[in-house]
Structure formats: C-alpha cells, structure tokens
PDB file of C-alpha atoms in Angstrom:
ATOM      1  CA  MET A   1      -0.472  -0.051   0.055  1.00  0.00           C
ATOM      2  CA  ALA A   2       1.218   3.696  -0.797  1.00  0.00           C
ATOM      3  CA  SER A   3       2.051   5.717   1.810  1.00  0.00           C
ATOM      4  CA  ASP A   4       0.035   9.184   1.809  1.00  0.00           C
ATOM      5  CA  PRO A   5       2.080  12.282   1.204  1.00  0.00           C
ATOM      6  CA  GLY A   6      -0.457  14.725   3.574  1.00  0.00           C
ATOM      7  CA  ILE A   7       0.164  12.203   6.531  1.00  0.00           C
ATOM      8  CA  GLU A   8       3.900  12.141   6.294  1.00  0.00           C
ATOM      9  CA  LEU A   9       4.001  15.634   5.821  1.00  0.00           C
ATOM     10  CA  LYS A  10       1.485  16.659   8.735  1.00  0.00           C
ATOM     11  CA  ALA A  11       4.137  13.900  10.916  1.00  0.00           C
ATOM     12  CA  LEU A  12       7.081  16.235   9.494  1.00  0.00           C
ATOM     13  CA  LEU A  13       5.657  19.357  10.514  1.00  0.00           C
ATOM     14  CA  SER A  14       4.574  18.461  14.077  1.00  0.00           C
ATOM     15  CA  GLN A  15       7.837  16.822  14.860  1.00  0.00           C
ATOM     16  CA  MET A  16       9.381  20.018  13.766  1.00  0.00           C
ATOM     17  CA  SER A  17       7.344  22.613  15.433  1.00  0.00           C
ATOM     18  CA  GLY A  18       7.000  20.094  18.533  1.00  0.00           C
ATOM     19  CA  PHE A  19       2.967  20.649  18.093  1.00  0.00           C
ATOM     20  CA  PRO A  20       0.626  17.630  17.972  1.00  0.00           C
ATOM     21  CA  ILE A  21      -0.960  17.841  14.470  1.00  0.00           C
ATOM     22  CA  ASP A  22      -3.542  15.111  13.405  1.00  0.00           C
ATOM     23  CA  ASN A  23      -4.405  13.745  10.432  1.00  0.00           C
ATOM     24  CA  LYS A  24      -7.863  15.094  10.268  1.00  0.00           C
ATOM     25  CA  ASP A  25      -6.269  18.779  10.924  1.00  0.00           C
ATOM     26  CA  TYR A  26      -6.286  21.421   7.992  1.00  0.00           C
ATOM     27  CA  VAL A  27      -2.597  22.573   7.847  1.00  0.00           C
ATOM     28  CA  SER A  28      -0.608  25.031   5.935  1.00  0.00           C
ATOM     29  CA  TYR A  29       2.977  25.351   5.403  1.00  0.00           C
ATOM     30  CA  PHE A  30       4.736  28.350   4.234  1.00  0.00           C
ATOM     31  CA  ILE A  31       8.199  29.707   4.134  1.00  0.00           C
ATOM     32  CA  ASN A  32       8.856  33.696   4.227  1.00  0.00           C
ATOM     33  CA  ASP A  33      11.225  35.946   2.324  1.00  0.00           C
ATOM     34  CA  SER A  34      13.859  35.327   5.510  1.00  0.00           C
ATOM     35  CA  GLY A  35      13.463  31.581   5.150  1.00  0.00           C
ATOM     36  CA  GLU A  36      11.573  31.456   8.611  1.00  0.00           C
ATOM     37  CA  ARG A  37       8.705  28.626   8.777  1.00  0.00           C
ATOM     38  CA  VAL A  38       5.422  29.050   9.313  1.00  0.00           C
ATOM     39  CA  ILE A  39       2.448  26.717  10.029  1.00  0.00           C
ATOM     40  CA  PHE A  40      -1.223  27.173  10.342  1.00  0.00           C
ATOM     41  CA  VAL A  41      -3.179  24.486  12.380  1.00  0.00           C
ATOM     42  CA  GLN A  42      -7.213  24.235  12.265  1.00  0.00           C
ATOM     43  CA  LYS A  43      -8.459  21.584  14.129  1.00  0.00           C
ATOM     44  CA  GLN A  44     -12.041  20.327  13.864  1.00  0.00           C
ATOM     45  CA  GLY A  45     -14.786  21.677  15.742  1.00  0.00           C
ATOM     46  CA  GLN A  46     -12.149  24.390  17.708  1.00  0.00           C
ATOM     47  CA  GLN A  47     -13.014  27.805  17.258  1.00  0.00           C
ATOM     48  CA  ALA A  48      -9.557  29.204  16.775  1.00  0.00           C
ATOM     49  CA  GLY A  49      -6.607  27.850  14.691  1.00  0.00           C
ATOM     50  CA  THR A  50      -3.021  28.208  15.388  1.00  0.00           C
ATOM     51  CA  LEU A  51      -0.063  30.054  14.313  1.00  0.00           C
ATOM     52  CA  LEU A  52       3.269  28.485  14.657  1.00  0.00           C
ATOM     53  CA  HIS A  53       6.492  30.270  13.457  1.00  0.00           C
ATOM     54  CA  SER A  54      10.055  29.202  13.341  1.00  0.00           C
ATOM     55  CA  ASP A  55      11.261  32.685  14.410  1.00  0.00           C
ATOM     56  CA  MET A  56       9.147  32.728  17.910  1.00  0.00           C
ATOM     57  CA  ASP A  57      10.466  29.000  18.921  1.00  0.00           C
ATOM     58  CA  TRP A  58       7.462  27.639  17.475  1.00  0.00           C
ATOM     59  CA  GLU A  59       5.631  29.172  20.033  1.00  0.00           C
ATOM     60  CA  PRO A  60       1.574  28.534  19.363  1.00  0.00           C
ATOM     61  CA  LYS A  61      -0.490  31.581  18.864  1.00  0.00           C
ATOM     62  CA  SER A  62      -4.156  31.552  18.599  1.00  0.00           C
ATOM     63  CA  VAL A  63      -5.799  33.047  15.211  1.00  0.00           C
ATOM     64  CA  ASN A  64      -9.081  34.252  15.932  1.00  0.00           C
ATOM     65  CA  GLY A  65     -10.010  35.893  13.065  1.00  0.00           C
ATOM     66  CA  PRO A  66      -8.498  37.588   9.797  1.00  0.00           C
ATOM     67  CA  THR A  67      -5.279  39.471  10.241  1.00  0.00           C
ATOM     68  CA  LYS A  68      -5.349  43.101  11.867  1.00  0.00           C
ATOM     69  CA  THR A  69      -3.269  46.083  11.379  1.00  0.00           C
ATOM     70  CA  MET A  70      -1.416  47.153  14.339  1.00  0.00           C
ATOM     71  CA  ALA A  71      -4.001  50.401  14.432  1.00  0.00           C
ATOM     72  CA  ASP A  72      -6.908  47.819  14.333  1.00  0.00           C
ATOM     73  CA  ALA A  73      -5.285  45.927  17.305  1.00  0.00           C
ATOM     74  CA  ALA A  74      -4.084  49.031  19.636  1.00  0.00           C
ATOM     75  CA  THR A  75      -5.667  51.243  22.036  1.00  0.00           C
ATOM     76  CA  PRO A  76      -6.510  54.534  21.872  1.00  0.00           C
ATOM     77  CA  GLU A  77      -3.376  55.149  23.976  1.00  0.00           C
ATOM     78  CA  GLN A  78      -1.182  52.724  21.736  1.00  0.00           C
ATOM     79  CA  GLN A  79      -2.232  54.417  18.520  1.00  0.00           C
ATOM     80  CA  GLU A  80      -1.468  57.926  20.343  1.00  0.00           C
ATOM     81  CA  MET A  81       1.911  56.647  20.924  1.00  0.00           C
ATOM     82  CA  LEU A  82       2.460  55.131  17.634  1.00  0.00           C
ATOM     83  CA  ALA A  83       1.528  58.536  15.843  1.00  0.00           C
ATOM     84  CA  LYS A  84       4.064  59.949  17.929  1.00  0.00           C
ATOM     85  CA  VAL A  85       7.199  57.310  17.187  1.00  0.00           C
ATOM     86  CA  ASN A  86       6.191  57.036  13.620  1.00  0.00           C
ATOM     87  CA  PRO A  87       4.581  60.258  11.970  1.00  0.00           C
ATOM     88  CA  GLY A  88       4.216  58.910   8.720  1.00  0.00           C
ATOM     89  CA  GLY A  89       1.538  56.724   9.853  1.00  0.00           C
ATOM     90  CA  GLY A  90       3.524  53.428   8.199  1.00  0.00           C
ATOM     91  CA  LEU A  91       3.210  51.129  11.459  1.00  0.00           C
ATOM     92  CA  PHE A  92      -0.301  51.546  11.601  1.00  0.00           C
ATOM     93  CA  ASN A  93      -0.435  49.324   8.425  1.00  0.00           C
ATOM     94  CA  THR A  94       1.137  46.839   9.790  1.00  0.00           C
ATOM     95  CA  PRO A  95      -0.269  43.429  10.024  1.00  0.00           C
ATOM     96  CA  MET A  96      -0.728  41.754  13.091  1.00  0.00           C
ATOM     97  CA  CYS A  97      -2.434  38.394  14.412  1.00  0.00           C
ATOM     98  CA  GLY A  98      -3.143  38.890  18.376  1.00  0.00           C
ATOM     99  CA  ASP A  99       0.513  40.223  19.641  1.00  0.00           C
ATOM    100  CA  VAL A 100       2.492  38.532  16.440  1.00  0.00           C
ATOM    101  CA  ILE A 101       3.761  41.160  13.926  1.00  0.00           C
ATOM    102  CA  LEU A 102       3.507  40.003  10.322  1.00  0.00           C
ATOM    103  CA  ASP A 103       4.895  41.022   7.075  1.00  0.00           C
ATOM    104  CA  ARG A 104       2.374  41.546   3.998  1.00  0.00           C
ATOM    105  CA  THR A 105       3.108  38.316   2.426  1.00  0.00           C
ATOM    106  CA  GLU A 106       2.241  36.041   5.945  1.00  0.00           C
ATOM    107  CA  ALA A 107      -0.460  37.958   6.410  1.00  0.00           C
ATOM    108  CA  LYS A 108      -2.126  37.406   2.895  1.00  0.00           C
ATOM    109  CA  TRP A 109      -1.201  33.497   3.648  1.00  0.00           C
ATOM    110  CA  LEU A 110      -2.458  33.439   6.944  1.00  0.00           C
ATOM    111  CA  ASP A 111      -5.710  35.219   5.814  1.00  0.00           C
ATOM    112  CA  ALA A 112      -6.252  32.512   3.356  1.00  0.00           C
ATOM    113  CA  CYS A 113      -5.617  29.682   5.790  1.00  0.00           C
ATOM    114  CA  TYR A 114      -8.189  31.213   7.727  1.00  0.00           C
ATOM    115  CA  SER A 115     -10.853  31.422   5.270  1.00  0.00           C
ATOM    116  CA  ALA A 116     -10.158  27.893   3.589  1.00  0.00           C
ATOM    117  CA  SER A 117     -10.012  26.357   7.204  1.00  0.00           C
ATOM    118  CA  GLU A 118     -13.656  28.070   8.303  1.00  0.00           C
ATOM    119  CA  PRO A 119     -15.627  24.816   7.800  1.00  0.00           C
ATOM    120  CA  LEU A 120     -13.506  22.787  10.361  1.00  0.00           C
ATOM    121  CA  ARG A 121     -14.453  25.234  12.738  1.00  0.00           C
ATOM    122  CA  HIS A 122     -17.929  24.070  12.636  1.00  0.00           C
ATOM    123  CA  THR A 123     -17.669  20.354  12.718  1.00  0.00           C
ATOM    124  CA  SER A 124     -16.693  17.968  15.493  1.00  0.00           C
TER     125      SER A 124
END
C-alpha cells in the first residue's frame, strides 16, 4: 500500500514544531522571504486556529479571525504613542495576529488559511 504524503507531511511538521498535528487537521506550511518557516493548524470543532512560527521558537499563537493592522489592534493610548514615534503612519498599516507582527505576505497567507479552514470550525 502506498504511503500518504499528506499524513507524512503533517507528521514532519508536527515533529519540526513540537505541536501535535492530527491527520484530520487542516494544515498549511509557508516559508517567508527570510527563510522563516510558518505553520497554520486548524483542529476540527475548535473556534481558533493556531499559528506556529520558527522565529518565535514555535510558540503556539491563537488565530481568532483575519489579520488586523497595528492600528486596529492598538488601544487609543497605543495609537497616540504610535503616531508620535511614526509620524508618517507606516506602522499603523503593519499586519498583526494577536501580538504577533507579520509581514504582508505572511498576513495574506494566514488570511487565506483562516478562510479555507472555516468549515472545520463548525464540525466536531
């Protein structure tokens, strides 16, 4: 019987990140321009997905929706501080997932993963 490359890949990603990945999980893998490895995992029936990033020592981060910008995620006090340190406003458009700062390609990839895995959040 031939092996299943999807199962083998999930096992390899689980071993690489130290995060438990089941054969039924939605999993996506990405390598950014800096060569950092990023994994998205959506488990069936769970409302949040998980972001794993090699640059953050594979610490699991919850993904509860599409990425936001730094301006969307900041409190009014933080927005005021950002305006002072970044008069041109470029930081306001920086994509984020929770407290994780992403580059634009990571944000687009993560948004696609979150959207594609939506049906799994409603099954058990």
